[in-house]
Short mmCIF file of C-alpha atoms and ligand atoms in Angstrom, two decimals:
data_model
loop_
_atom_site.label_atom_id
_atom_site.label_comp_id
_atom_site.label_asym_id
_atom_site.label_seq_id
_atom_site.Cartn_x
_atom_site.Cartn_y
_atom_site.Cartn_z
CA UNK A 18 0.00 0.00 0.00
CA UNK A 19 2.91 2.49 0.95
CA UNK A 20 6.57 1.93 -1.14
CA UNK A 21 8.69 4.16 -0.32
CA UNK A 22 12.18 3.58 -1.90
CA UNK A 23 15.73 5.55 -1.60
CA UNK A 24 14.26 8.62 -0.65
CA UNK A 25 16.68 11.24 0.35
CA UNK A 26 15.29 14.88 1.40
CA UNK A 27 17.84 17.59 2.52
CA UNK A 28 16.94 20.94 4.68
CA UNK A 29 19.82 23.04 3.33
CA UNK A 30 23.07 21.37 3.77
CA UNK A 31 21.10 19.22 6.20
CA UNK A 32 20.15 15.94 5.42
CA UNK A 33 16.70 14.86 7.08
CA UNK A 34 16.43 11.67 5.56
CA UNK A 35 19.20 9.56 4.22
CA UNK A 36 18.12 6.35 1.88
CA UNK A 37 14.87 5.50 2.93
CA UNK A 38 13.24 2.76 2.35
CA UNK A 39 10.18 1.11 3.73
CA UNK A 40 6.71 -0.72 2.29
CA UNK A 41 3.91 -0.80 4.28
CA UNK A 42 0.94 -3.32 2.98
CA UNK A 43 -2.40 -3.41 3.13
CA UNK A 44 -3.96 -2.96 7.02
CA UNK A 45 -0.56 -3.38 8.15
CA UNK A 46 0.57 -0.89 11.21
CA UNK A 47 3.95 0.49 11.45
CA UNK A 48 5.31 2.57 14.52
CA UNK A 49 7.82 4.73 13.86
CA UNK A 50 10.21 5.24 17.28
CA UNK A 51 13.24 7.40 17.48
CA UNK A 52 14.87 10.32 19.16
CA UNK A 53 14.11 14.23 18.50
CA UNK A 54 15.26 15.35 15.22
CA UNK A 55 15.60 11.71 13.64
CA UNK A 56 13.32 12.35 10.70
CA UNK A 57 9.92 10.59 12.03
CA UNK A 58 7.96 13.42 11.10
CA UNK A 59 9.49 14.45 7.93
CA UNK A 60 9.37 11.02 7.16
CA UNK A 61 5.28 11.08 7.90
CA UNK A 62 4.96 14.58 5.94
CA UNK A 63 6.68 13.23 2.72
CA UNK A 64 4.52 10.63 2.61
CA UNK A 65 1.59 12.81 1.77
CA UNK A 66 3.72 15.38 0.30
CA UNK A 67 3.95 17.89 2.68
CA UNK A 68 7.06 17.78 1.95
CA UNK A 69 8.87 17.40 -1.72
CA UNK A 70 11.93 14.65 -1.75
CA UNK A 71 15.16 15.05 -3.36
CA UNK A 72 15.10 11.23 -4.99
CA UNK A 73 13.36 8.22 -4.35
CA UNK A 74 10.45 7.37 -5.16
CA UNK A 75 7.20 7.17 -2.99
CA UNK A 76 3.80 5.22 -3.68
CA UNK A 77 0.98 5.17 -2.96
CA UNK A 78 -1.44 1.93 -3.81
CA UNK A 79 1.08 1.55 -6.89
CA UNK A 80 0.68 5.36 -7.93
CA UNK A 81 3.70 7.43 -7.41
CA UNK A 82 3.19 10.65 -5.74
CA UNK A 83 2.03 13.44 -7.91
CA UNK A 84 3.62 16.56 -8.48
CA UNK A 85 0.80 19.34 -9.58
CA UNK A 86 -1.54 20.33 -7.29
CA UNK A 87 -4.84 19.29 -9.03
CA UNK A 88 -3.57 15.57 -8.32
CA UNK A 89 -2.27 16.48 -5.11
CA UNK A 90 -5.54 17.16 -3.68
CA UNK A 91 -6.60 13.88 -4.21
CA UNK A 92 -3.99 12.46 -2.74
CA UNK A 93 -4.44 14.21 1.01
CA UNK A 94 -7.42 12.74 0.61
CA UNK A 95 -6.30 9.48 0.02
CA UNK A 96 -3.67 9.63 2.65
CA UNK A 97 -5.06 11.12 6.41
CA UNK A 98 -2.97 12.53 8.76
CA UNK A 99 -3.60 13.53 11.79
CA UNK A 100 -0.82 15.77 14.01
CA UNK A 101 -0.23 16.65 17.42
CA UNK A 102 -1.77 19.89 16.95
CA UNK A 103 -5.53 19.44 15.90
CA UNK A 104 -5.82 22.10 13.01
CA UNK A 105 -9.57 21.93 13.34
CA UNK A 106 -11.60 24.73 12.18
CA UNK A 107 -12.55 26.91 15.00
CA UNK A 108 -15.24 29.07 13.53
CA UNK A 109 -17.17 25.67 12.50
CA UNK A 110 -18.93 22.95 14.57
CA UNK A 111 -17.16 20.06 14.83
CA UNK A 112 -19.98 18.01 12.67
CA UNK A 113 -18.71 21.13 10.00
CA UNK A 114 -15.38 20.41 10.38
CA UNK A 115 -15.81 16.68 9.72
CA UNK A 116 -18.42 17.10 6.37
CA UNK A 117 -16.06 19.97 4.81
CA UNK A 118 -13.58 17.40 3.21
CA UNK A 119 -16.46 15.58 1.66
CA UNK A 120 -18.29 18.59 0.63
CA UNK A 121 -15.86 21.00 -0.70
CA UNK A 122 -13.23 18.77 -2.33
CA UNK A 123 -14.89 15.52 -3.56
CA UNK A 124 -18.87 17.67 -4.10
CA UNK A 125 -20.27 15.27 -1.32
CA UNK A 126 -24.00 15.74 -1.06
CA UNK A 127 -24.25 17.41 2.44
CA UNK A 128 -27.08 15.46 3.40
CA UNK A 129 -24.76 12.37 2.57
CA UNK A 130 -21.68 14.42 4.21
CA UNK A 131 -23.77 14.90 7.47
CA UNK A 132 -24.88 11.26 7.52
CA UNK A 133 -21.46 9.66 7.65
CA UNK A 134 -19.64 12.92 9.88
CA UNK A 135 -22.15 11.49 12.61
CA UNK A 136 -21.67 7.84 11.73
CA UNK A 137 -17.58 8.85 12.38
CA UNK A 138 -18.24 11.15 15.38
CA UNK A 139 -20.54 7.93 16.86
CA UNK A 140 -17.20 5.29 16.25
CA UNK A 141 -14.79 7.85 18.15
CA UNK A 142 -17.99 8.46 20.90
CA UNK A 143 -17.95 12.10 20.68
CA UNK A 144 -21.20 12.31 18.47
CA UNK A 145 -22.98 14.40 21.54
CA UNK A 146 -20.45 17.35 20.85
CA UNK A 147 -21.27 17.27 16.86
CA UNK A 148 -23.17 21.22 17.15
CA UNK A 149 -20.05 22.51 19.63
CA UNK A 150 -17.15 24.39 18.46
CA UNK A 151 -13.93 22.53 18.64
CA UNK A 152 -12.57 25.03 21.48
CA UNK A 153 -15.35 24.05 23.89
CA UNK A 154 -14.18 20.37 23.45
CA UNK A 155 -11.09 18.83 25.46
CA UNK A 156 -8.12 18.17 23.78
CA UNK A 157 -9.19 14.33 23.67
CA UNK A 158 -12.30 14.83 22.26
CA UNK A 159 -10.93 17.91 19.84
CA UNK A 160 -8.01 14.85 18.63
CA UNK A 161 -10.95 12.10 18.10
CA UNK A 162 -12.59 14.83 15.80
CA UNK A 163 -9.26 15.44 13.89
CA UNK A 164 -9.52 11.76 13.29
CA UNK A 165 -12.92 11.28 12.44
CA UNK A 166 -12.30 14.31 9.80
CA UNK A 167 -9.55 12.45 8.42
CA UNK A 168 -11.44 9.04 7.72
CA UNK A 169 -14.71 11.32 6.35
CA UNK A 170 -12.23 11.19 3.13
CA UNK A 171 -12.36 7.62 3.18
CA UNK A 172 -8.50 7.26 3.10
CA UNK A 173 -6.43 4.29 2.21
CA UNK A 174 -3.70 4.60 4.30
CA UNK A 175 -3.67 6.84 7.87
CA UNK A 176 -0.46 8.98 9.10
CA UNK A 177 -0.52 9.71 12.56
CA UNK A 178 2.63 12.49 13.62
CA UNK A 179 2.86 11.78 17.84
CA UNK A 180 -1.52 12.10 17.94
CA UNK A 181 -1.32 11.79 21.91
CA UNK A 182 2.13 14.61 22.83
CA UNK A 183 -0.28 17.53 22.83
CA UNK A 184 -2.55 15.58 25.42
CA UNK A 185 -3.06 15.90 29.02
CA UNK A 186 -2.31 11.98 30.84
CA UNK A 187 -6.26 11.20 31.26
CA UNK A 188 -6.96 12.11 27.28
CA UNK A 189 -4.03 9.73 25.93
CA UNK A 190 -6.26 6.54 26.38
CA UNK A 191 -9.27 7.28 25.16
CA UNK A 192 -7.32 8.85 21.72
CA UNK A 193 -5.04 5.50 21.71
CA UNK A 194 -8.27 3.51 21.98
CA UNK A 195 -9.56 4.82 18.73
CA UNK A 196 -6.72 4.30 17.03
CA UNK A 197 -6.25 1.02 18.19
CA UNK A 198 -10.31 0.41 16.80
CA UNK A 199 -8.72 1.71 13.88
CA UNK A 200 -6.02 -1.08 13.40
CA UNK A 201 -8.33 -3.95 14.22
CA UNK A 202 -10.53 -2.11 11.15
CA UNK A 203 -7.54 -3.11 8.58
CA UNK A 204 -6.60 0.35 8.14
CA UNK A 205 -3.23 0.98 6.60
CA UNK A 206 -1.13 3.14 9.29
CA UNK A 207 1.53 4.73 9.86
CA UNK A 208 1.66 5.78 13.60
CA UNK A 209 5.09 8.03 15.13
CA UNK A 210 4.33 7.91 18.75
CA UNK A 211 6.15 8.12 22.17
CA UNK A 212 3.89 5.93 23.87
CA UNK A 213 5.70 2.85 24.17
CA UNK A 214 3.15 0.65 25.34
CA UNK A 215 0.91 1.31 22.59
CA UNK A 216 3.96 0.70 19.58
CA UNK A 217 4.44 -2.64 21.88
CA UNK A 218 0.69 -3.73 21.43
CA UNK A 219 -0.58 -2.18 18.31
CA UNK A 220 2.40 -2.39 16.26
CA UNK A 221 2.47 -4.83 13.55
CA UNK A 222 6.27 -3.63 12.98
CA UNK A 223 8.84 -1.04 14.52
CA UNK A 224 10.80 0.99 12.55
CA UNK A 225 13.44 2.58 14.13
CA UNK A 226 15.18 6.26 13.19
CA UNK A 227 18.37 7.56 14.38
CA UNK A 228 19.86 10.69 12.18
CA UNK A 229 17.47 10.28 9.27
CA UNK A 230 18.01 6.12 8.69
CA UNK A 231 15.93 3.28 9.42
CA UNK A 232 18.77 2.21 11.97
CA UNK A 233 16.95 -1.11 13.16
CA UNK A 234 13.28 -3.10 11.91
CA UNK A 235 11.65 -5.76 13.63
CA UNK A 236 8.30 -7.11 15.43
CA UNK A 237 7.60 -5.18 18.35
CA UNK A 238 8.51 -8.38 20.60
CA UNK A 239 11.58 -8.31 19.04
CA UNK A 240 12.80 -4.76 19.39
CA UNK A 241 11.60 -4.30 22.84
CA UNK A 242 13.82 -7.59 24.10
CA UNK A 243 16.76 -8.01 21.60
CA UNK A 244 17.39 -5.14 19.56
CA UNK A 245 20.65 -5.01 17.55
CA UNK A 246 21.86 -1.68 17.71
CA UNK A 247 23.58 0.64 20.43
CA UNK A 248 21.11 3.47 19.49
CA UNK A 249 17.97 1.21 20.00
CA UNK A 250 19.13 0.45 23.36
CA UNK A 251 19.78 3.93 24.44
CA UNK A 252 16.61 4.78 22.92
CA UNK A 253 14.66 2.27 24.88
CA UNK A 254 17.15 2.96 28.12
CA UNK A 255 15.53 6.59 28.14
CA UNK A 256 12.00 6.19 27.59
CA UNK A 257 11.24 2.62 28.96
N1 ATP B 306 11.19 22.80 7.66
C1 ATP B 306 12.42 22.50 8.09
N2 ATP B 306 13.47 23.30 7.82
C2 ATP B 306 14.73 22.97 8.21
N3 ATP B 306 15.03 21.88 8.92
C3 ATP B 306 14.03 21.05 9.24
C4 ATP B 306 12.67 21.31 8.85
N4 ATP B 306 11.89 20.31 9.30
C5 ATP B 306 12.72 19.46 9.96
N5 ATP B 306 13.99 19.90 9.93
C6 ATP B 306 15.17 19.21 10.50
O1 ATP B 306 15.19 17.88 10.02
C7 ATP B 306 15.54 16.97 11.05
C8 ATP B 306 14.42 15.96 11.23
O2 ATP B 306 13.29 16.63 11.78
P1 ATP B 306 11.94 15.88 12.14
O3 ATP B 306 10.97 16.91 12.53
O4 ATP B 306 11.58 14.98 11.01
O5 ATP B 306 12.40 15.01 13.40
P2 ATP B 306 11.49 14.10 14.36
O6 ATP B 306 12.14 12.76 14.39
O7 ATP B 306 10.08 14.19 13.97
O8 ATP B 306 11.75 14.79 15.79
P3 ATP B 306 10.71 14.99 17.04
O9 ATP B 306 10.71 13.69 17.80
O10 ATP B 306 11.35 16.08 17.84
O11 ATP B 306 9.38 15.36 16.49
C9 ATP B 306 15.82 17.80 12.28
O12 ATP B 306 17.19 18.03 12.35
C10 ATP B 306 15.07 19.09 12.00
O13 ATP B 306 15.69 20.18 12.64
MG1 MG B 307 8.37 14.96 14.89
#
């Protein structure tokens, strides 16, 4: 579902990702560990184009990324993301924010729109705050809409950048639940997370980054027992 093959992407003389390469199949779940700085997120941000590459080559379901924007649009929508920081609209209800996608880039009917925005605010269980505005919302419930806006696209593949680091202790579960409803689902996912006991359970493979390489790659059993390299272990030595 995801092939992502000797990509190389440079900030300046700085290079953020060195010979990439990484496939992800279909409802597979990959958790992306590493320390600050170690490409995880540009990583997650090239794979829906946030960010241009410098070589390599990235697909998507066998399509390589597109370059014009026309095509681009279509391909945010087949690849979600969902950040640390929400990004949802704060002038619109949430049940707004989750039919806009739908509406205004693939000309959803908003009667059809509305239907499925509450059949995605119901499977995250924050379908009583549909007519609030995102700021009256906790940050738990404001990240379960963020999701629920991303899957109103109907994506193939989700990218989650650290979903839970903006989150106050008593909100990570109940966003980490969702997501973890997601995987049994057979979504395709890409999840960059600090939460450790999550990438041991969820994960159907750990990838791990140090200095813009996949340094080590293995079942989560695996790299949480026996991994290979001296940066894994420090790694793990800090935030275990
Ligand atoms: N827009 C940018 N301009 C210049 N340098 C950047 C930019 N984005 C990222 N970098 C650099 O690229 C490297 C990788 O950054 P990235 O954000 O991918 O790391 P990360 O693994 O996600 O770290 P963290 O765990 O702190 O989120 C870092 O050295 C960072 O400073
Ligand atoms: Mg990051």
């Amino acid at each position: 579902m995801i092939s992502v093959k000797g990509v190389q992407k440079w900030f300046g003389s700085h290079q953020a990702l060195a010979d990439i390469d990484l496939e992800v199949s279909t409802g597979e779940v990959v958790v992306i560990l590493g320390p600050s700085g170690s490409g995880k997120s540009t990583l997650c941000r090239t794979m829906n184009r946030l960010e241009p590459i410098d070589g390599g080559v990235i697909e998507i379901d066998g399509v390589p990324l597109p370059e014009e924007s026309a095509e681009l649009a279509r391909l945010r929508s087949e690849v979600g993301m969902v950040f640390q920081q929400f990004n949802l609209f704060a002038h619109m209800t949430v049940l707004e924010n989750v039919m806009l996608g739908p509406v205004q880039a693939r000309g959803v009917d908003a009667g059809e729109a509305r239907t499925h925005a509450m059949d995605l605010l119901t499977r995250v269980g924050v379908e009583s705050q549909a007519d609030k505005r995102p700021a009256q919302l906790s940050g738990g419930q404001q990240q379960r809409v963020a999701i629920a806006r991303a899957l109103a696209m109907n994506p193939k593949v989700m990218l989650f950048d650290e979903p839970t680091s903006a989150l106050d202790p008593e909100m990570i579960k109940e966003v980490l639940d969702v997501i973890v409803e997601l995987t049994k689902g057979g979504m395709t996912m890409v999840v960059v997370t600090h939460e450790m006991k999550f990438a041991q359970t969820a994960a159907d493979r750990i990838i791990f980054m140090a200095d813009g390489r996949i340094v080590e790659e293995s079942t989560p059993d695996v790299f949480f027992t026996d991994c290979k390299t001296d940066r894994a272990r420090e790694f793990l030595a800090k935030v275990l």
